[in-house]
Short mmCIF file of C-alpha atoms and ligand atoms in Angstrom, two decimals:
data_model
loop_
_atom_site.label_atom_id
_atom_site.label_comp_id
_atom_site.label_asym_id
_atom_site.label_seq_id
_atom_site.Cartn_x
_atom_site.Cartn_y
_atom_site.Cartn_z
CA UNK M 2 -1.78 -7.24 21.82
CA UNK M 3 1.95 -7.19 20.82
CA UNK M 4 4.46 -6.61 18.68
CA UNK M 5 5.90 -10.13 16.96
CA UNK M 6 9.34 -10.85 15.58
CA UNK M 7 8.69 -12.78 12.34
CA UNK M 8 12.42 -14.56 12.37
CA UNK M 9 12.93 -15.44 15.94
CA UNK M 10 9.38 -15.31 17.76
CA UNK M 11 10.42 -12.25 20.32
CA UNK M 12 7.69 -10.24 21.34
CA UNK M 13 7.62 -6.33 22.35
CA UNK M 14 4.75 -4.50 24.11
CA UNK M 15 3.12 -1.96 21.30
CA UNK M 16 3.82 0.71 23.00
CA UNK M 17 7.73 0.69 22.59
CA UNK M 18 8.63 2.82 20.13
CA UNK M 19 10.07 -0.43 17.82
CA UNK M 20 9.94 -0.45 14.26
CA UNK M 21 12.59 -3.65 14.10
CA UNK M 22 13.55 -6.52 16.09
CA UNK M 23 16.71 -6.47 17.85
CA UNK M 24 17.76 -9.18 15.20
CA UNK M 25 16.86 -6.83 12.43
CA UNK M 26 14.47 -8.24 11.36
CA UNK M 27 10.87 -7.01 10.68
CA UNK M 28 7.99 -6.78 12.83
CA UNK M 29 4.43 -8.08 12.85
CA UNK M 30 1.51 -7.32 15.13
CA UNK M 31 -0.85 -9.31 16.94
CA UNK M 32 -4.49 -8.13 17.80
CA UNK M 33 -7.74 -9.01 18.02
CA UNK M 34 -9.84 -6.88 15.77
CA UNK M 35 -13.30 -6.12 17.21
CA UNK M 36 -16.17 -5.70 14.38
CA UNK M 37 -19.64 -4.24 15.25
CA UNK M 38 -21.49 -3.98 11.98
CA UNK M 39 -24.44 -1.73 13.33
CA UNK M 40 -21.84 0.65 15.05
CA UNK M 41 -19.30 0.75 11.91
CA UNK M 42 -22.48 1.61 9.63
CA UNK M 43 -23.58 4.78 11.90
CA UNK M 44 -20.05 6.53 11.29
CA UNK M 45 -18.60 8.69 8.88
CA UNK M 46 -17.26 7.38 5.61
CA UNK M 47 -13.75 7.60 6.40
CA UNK M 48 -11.22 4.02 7.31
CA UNK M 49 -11.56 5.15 10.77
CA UNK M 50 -15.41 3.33 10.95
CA UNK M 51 -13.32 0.45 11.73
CA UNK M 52 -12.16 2.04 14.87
CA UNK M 53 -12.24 -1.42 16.81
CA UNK M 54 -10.25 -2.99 14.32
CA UNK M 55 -7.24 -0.58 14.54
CA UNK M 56 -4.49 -0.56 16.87
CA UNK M 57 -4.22 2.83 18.28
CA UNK M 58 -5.47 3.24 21.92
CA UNK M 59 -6.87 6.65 22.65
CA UNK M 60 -9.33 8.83 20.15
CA UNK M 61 -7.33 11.75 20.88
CA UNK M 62 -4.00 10.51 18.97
CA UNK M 63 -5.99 10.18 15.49
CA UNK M 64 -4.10 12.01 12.63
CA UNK M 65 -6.90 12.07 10.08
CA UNK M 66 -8.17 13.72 6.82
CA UNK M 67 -11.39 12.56 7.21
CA UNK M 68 -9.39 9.60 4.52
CA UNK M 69 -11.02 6.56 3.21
CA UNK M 70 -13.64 4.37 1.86
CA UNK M 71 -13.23 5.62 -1.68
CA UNK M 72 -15.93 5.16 -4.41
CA UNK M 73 -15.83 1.07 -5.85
CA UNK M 74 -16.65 2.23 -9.65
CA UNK M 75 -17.75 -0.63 -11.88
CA UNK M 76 -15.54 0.13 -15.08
CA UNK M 77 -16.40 -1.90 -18.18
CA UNK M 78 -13.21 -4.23 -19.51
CA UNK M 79 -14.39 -5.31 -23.19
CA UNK M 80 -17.88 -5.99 -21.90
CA UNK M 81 -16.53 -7.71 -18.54
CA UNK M 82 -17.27 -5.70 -15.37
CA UNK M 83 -14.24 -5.29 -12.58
CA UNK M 84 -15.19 -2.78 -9.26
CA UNK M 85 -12.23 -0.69 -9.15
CA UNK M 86 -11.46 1.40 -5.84
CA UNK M 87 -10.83 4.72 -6.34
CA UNK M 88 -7.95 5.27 -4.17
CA UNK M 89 -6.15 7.75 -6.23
CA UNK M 90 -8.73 10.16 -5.03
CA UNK M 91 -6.75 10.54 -1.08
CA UNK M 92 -6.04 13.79 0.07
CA UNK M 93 -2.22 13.39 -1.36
CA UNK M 94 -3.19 11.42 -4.25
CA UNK M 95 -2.24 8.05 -3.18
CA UNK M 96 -3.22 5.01 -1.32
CA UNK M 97 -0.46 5.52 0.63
CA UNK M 98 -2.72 7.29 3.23
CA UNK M 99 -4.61 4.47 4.58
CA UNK M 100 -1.11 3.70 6.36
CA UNK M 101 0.50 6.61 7.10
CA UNK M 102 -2.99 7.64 9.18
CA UNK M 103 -2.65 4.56 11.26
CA UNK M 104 1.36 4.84 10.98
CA UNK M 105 1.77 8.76 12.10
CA UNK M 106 -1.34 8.37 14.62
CA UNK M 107 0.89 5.53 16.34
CA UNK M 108 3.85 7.65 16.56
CA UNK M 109 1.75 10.72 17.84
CA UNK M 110 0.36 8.04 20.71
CA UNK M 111 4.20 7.05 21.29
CA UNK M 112 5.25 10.39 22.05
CA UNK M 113 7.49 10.47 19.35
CA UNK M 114 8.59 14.13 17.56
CA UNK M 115 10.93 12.96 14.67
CA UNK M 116 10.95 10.75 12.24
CA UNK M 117 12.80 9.35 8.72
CA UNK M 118 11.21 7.95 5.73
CA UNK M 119 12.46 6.86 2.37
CA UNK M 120 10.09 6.64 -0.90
CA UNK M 121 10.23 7.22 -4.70
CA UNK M 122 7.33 9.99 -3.60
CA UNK M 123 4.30 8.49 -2.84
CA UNK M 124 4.48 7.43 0.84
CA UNK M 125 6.79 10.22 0.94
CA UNK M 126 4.29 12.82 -0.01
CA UNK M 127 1.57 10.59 2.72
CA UNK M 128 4.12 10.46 5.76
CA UNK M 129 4.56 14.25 5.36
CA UNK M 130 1.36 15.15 5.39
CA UNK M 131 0.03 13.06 8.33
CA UNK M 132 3.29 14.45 9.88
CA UNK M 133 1.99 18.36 9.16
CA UNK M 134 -1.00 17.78 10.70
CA UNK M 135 0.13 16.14 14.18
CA UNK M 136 3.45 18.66 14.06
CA UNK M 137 6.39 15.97 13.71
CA UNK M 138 9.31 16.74 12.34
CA UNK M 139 9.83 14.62 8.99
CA UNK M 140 12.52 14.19 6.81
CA UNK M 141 12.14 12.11 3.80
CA UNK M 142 14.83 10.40 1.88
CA UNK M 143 14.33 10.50 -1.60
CA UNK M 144 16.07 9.32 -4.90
CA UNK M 145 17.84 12.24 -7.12
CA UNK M 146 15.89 11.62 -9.87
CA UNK M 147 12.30 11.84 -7.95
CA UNK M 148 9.46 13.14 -10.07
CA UNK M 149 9.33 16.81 -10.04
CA UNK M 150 5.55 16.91 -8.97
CA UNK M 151 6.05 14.42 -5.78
CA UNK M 152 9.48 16.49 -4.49
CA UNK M 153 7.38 19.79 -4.79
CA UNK M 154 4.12 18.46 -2.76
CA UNK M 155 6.94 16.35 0.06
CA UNK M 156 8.11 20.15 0.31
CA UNK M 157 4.84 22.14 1.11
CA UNK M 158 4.32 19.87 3.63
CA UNK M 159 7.11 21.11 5.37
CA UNK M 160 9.06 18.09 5.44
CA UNK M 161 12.70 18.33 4.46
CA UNK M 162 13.73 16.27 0.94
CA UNK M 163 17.03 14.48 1.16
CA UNK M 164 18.00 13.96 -2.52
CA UNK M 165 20.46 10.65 -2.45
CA UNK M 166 22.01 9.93 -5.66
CA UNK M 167 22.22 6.49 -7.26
CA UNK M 168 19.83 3.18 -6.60
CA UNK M 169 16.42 3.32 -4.95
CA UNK M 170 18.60 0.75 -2.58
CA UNK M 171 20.98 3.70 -2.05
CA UNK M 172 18.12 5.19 -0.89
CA UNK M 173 16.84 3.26 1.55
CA UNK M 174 20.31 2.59 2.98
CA UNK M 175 20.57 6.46 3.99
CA UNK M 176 17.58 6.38 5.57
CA UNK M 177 18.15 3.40 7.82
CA UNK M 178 21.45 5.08 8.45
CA UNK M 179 19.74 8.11 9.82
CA UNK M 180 17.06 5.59 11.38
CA UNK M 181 20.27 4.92 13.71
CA UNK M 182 19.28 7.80 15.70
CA UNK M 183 15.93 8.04 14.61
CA UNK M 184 12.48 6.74 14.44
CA UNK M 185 11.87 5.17 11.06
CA UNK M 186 8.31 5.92 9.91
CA UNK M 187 9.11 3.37 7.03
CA UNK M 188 6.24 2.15 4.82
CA UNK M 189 7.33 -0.77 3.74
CA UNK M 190 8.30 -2.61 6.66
CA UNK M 191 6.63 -0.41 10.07
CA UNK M 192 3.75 -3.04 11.31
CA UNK M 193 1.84 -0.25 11.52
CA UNK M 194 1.30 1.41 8.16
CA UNK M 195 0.12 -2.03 7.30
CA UNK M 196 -2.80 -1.99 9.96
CA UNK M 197 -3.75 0.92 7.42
CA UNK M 198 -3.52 -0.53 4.78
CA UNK M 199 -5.75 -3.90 5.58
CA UNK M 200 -8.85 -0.86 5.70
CA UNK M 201 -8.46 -1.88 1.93
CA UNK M 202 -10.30 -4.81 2.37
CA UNK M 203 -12.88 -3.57 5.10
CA UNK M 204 -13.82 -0.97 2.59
CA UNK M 205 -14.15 -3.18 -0.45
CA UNK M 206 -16.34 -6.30 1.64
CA UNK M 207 -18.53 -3.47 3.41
CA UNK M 208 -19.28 -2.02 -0.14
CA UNK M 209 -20.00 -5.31 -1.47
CA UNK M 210 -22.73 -5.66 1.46
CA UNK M 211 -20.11 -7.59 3.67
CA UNK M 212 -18.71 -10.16 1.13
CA UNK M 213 -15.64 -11.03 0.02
CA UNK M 214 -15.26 -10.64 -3.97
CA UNK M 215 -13.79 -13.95 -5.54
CA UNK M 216 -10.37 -12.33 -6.94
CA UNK M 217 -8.57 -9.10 -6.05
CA UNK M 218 -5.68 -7.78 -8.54
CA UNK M 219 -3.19 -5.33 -6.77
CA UNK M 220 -0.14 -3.52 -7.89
CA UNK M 221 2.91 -4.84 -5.82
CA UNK M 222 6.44 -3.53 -5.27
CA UNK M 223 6.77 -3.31 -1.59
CA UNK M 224 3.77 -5.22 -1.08
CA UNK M 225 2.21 -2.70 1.30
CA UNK M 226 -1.65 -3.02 -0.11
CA UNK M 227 -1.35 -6.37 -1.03
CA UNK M 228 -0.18 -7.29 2.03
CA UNK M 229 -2.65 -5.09 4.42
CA UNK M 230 -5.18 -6.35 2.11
CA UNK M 231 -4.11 -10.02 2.82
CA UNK M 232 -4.72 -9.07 6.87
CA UNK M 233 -7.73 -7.29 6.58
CA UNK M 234 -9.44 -10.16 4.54
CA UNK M 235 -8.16 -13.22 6.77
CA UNK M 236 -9.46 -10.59 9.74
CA UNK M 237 -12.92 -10.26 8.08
CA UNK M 238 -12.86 -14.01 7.95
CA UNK M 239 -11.87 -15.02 11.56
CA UNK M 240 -13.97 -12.88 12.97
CA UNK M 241 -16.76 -14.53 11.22
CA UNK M 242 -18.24 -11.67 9.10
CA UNK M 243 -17.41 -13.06 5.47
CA UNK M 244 -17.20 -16.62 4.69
CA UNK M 245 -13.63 -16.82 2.71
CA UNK M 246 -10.84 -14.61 1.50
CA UNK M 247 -9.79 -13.40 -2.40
CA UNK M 248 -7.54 -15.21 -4.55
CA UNK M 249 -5.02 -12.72 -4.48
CA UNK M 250 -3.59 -11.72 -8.05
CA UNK M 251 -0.06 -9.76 -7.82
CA UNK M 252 1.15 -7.59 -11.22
CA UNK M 253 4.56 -6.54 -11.39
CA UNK M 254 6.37 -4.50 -14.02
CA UNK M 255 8.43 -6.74 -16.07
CA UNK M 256 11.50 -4.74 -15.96
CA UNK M 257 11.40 -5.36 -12.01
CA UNK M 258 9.93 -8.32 -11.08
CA UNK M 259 11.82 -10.51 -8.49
CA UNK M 260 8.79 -11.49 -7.00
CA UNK M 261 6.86 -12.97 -9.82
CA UNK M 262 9.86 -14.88 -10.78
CA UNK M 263 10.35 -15.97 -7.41
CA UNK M 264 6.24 -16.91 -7.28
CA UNK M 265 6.81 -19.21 -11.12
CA UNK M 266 10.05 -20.51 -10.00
CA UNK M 267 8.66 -21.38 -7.24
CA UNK M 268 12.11 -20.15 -5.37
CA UNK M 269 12.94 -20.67 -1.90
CA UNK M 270 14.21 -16.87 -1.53
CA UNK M 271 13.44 -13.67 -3.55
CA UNK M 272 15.79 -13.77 -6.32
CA UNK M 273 18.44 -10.95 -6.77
CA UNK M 274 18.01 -9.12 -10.39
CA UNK M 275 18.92 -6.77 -12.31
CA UNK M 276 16.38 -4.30 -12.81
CA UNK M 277 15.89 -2.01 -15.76
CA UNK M 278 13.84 1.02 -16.13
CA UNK M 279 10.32 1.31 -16.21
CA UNK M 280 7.74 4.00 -16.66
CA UNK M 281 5.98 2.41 -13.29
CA UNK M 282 8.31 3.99 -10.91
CA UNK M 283 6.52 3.48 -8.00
CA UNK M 284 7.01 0.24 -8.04
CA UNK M 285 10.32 -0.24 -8.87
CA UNK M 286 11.29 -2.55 -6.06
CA UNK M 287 14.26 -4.79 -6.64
CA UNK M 288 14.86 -5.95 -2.89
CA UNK M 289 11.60 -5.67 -0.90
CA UNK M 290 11.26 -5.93 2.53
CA UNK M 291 8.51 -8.27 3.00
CA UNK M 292 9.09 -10.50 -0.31
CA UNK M 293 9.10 -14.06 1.40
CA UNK M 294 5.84 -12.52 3.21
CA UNK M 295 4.31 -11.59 -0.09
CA UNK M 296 4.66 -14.46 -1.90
CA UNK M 297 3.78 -16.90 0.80
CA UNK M 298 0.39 -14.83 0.64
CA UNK M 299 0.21 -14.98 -3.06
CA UNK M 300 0.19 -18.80 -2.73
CA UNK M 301 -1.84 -19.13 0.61
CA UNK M 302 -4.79 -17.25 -1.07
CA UNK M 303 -4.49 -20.05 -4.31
CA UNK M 304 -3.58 -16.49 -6.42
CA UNK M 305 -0.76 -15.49 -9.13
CA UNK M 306 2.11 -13.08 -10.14
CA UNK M 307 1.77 -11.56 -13.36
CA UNK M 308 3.88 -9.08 -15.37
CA UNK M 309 3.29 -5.94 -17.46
CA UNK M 310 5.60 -4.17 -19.88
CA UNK M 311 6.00 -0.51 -20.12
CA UNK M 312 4.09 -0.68 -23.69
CA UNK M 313 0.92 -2.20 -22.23
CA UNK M 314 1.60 -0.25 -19.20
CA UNK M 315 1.40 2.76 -22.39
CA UNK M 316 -2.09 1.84 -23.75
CA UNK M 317 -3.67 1.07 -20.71
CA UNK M 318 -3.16 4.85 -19.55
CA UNK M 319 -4.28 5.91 -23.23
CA UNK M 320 -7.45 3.41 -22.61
CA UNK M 321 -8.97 4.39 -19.57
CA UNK M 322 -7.84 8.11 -19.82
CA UNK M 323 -10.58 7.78 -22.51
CA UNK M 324 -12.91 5.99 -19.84
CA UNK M 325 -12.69 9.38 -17.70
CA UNK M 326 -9.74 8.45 -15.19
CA UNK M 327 -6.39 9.90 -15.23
CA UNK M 328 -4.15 7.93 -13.47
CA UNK M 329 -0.61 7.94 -12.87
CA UNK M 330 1.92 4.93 -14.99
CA UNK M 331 3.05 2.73 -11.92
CA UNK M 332 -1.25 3.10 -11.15
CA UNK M 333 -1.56 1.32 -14.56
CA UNK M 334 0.23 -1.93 -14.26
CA UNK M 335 -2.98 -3.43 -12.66
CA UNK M 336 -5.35 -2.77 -15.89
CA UNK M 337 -2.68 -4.70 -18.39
CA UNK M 338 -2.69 -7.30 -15.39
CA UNK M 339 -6.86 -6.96 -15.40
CA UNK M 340 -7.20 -7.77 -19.04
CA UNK M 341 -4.63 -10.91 -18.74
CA UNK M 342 -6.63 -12.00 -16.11
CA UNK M 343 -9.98 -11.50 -17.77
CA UNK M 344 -8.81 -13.25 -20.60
CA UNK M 345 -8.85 -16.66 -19.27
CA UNK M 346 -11.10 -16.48 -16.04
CA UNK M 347 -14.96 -17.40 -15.86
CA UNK M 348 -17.89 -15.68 -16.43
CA UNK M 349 -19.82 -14.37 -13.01
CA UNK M 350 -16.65 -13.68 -10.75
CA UNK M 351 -16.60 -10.54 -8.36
CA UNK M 352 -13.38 -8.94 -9.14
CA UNK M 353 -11.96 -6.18 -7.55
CA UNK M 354 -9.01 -4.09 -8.54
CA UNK M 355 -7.46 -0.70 -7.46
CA UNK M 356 -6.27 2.81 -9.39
CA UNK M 357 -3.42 3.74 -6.47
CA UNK M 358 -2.11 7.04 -7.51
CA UNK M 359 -3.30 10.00 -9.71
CA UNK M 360 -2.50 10.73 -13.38
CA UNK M 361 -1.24 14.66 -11.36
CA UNK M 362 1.38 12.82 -9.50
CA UNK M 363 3.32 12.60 -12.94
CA UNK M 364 2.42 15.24 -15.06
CA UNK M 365 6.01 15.20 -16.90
CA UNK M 366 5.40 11.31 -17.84
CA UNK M 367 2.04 11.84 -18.79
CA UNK M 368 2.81 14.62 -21.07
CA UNK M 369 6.16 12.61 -22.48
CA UNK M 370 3.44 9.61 -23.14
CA UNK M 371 1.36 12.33 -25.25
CA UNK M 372 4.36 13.28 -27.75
C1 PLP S 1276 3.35 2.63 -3.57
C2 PLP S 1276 2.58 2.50 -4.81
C3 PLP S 1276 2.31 1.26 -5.38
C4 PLP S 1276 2.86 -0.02 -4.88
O1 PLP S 1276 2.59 -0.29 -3.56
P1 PLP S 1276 3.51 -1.24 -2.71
O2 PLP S 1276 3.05 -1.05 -1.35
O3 PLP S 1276 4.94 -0.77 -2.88
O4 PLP S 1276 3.37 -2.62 -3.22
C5 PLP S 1276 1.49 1.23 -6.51
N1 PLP S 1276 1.00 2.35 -7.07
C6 PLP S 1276 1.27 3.56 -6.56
C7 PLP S 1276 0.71 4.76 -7.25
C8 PLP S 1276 2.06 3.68 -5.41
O5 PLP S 1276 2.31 4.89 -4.92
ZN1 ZN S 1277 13.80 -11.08 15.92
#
């Protein structure tokens, strides 16, 4: 059990409080998830049934809503069925929760009574409220222009909101300033919020009666589902309870999309770009942490980037608002990414998709959609 440098190979024990190499660059764990099918079936219906499977030592550090394994509704796609996991329904309205309960539980176990984050609101909102419950101090870095809704619920936590002006990048660059001094409870590159994350994929084979589906479609900007989900399924797989992984089906929103042009340019690094707006703000990613990562699982799981545009990103909130689920805009690239998909694959495939954040999350764009 260790922490792994990706770049040069050092290892740390995980119980230093590390979030980075000393060569800056990010982290990766290694562990031996332990599965016990009759055991995991007994508990609750929350990600923590997968106790053995997660790296956090004792029972008495868990930071938990009682989060997890969210309803896998079969919604009908012009007569083609695609299980879609309900993960807007989390206690703060996001996905992000599957990592920051395995995140903040980490940093309860370290000791630790501060910490920094950065986010366009989402993992912002999830950090602070994992952070409420154990009592850690949490200040959150967010962009100026951060959706009224998500800067209000960051605040009842009791977390304090550091508006930065300019770039999401400009963003992230105060927070790792501040992460000088302090620990950096950062979602898109802390190991940890990506053993969360991978409970994705526990979740969706248990529900399927312990069987991978054929193709998963995910929303990616910082590649934090995509990539748990890529760990949990290769974990399901060693460990000899399914008997292969997803193709793995990335959609990005046009105006931002270094990594699908980096995936059909077949590019050695994540391209620079200029990004433009886009009604899917949550993930608007130009520079991610993990891209090489991503991609590399992308193509290791024989999957695909697509793209979306903030018109079909439009109708496909209209659509399945009219289906009974309101969901927020960056929640809606996946369904113009579903129906591209569906348009050229074969009949009798198990495909599994995701709704990541709640139509409430964005009440102003919703409404602005409506007029
Ligand atoms: C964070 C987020 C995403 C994208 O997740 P990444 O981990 O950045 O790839 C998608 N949808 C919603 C609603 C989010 O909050
Ligand atoms: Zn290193």
């Amino acid at each position: 059990m260790k922490l792994i440098c990706q770049k040069c190979g050092k290892t740390y024990s995980l119980n230093e409080p590390r979030w980075q190499c000393v060569c800056g660059s990010v982290l990766d764990i290694e562990f031996e998830p332990v599965f016990d099918l009759a055991k995991i079936k007994k508990r609750e219906p929350t990600l923590w049934r997968y106790r053995e499977a997660i790296p956090v030592q004792s029972d008495t550090n868990i930071v938990s809503f009682d989060e997890g394994f969210t309803p896998l509704a079969k919604v009908d796609f012009g007569g083609k069925a695609v299980f879609i996991k309900q993960d807007q329904l989390f206690i703060t309205g996001s996905f992000k929760d599957r990592g920051a309960s395995v995140l903040i539980s980490k940093i309860k176990e370290l000791g630790i009574q501060k910490v920094v984050e950065d986010s366009s609101g989402n993992a912002g909102s999830a950090i602070s409220a994992y952070c409420a419950q154990a009592g850690i101090d949490c200040h959150i870095f967010v962009p100026e222009d951060i959706a009224a809704n998500k800067a209000a619920q960051i605040q009842y936590y009791g977390a304090k909101l550091n508006r930065i002006p300019g770039t999401r990048e400009d963003t992230a660059a105060a927070a790792r300033q501040a992460a000088e001094n302090v620990y950096y409870a950062s979602h898109s590159g802390n190991p940890f919020f990506f053993q969360g994350t991978k409970t994705f994929a526990f979740e969706v084979c248990e529900q399927l009666g312990w069987k991978s589906p054929d193709t998963v479609i995910l929303p990616v900007g910082n590649g934090t589902l995509l990539l748990g989900a890529a760990i949990g399924f290769n974990e399901l797989l060693k460990a000899g309870i399914t008997d292969k992984t997803p193709r793995l089906v990335a959609v990005q929103s046009e105006n931002c999309a270094p990594l699908y042009r980096a995936f059909r340019e077949n590019l050695a690094e994540v391209p620079v770009i200029e990004k433009k707006e886009t009604i899917a703000e949550g993930i608007t990613v130009a520079c991610p942490v993990k891209g090489n990562q991503i991609v590399a699982a992308v193509k290791q799981s024989g999957g695909d980037f697509l793209i979306a545009s903030d018109t079909e990103i439009i109708t496909s909130l209209q659509e399945i608002g009219r289906q009974g689920y309101f969901i927020e805009p960056t929640s809606a690239v996946v369904i113009a990414g579903i129906k591209e998909y569906l348009s050229a694959s074969s009949t009798g495939e198990v495909i599994v998709s995701v709704f990541t954040g709640h139509g409430l999350k964005a009440t102003e764009k919703m409404l602005a959609i409506l007029k």
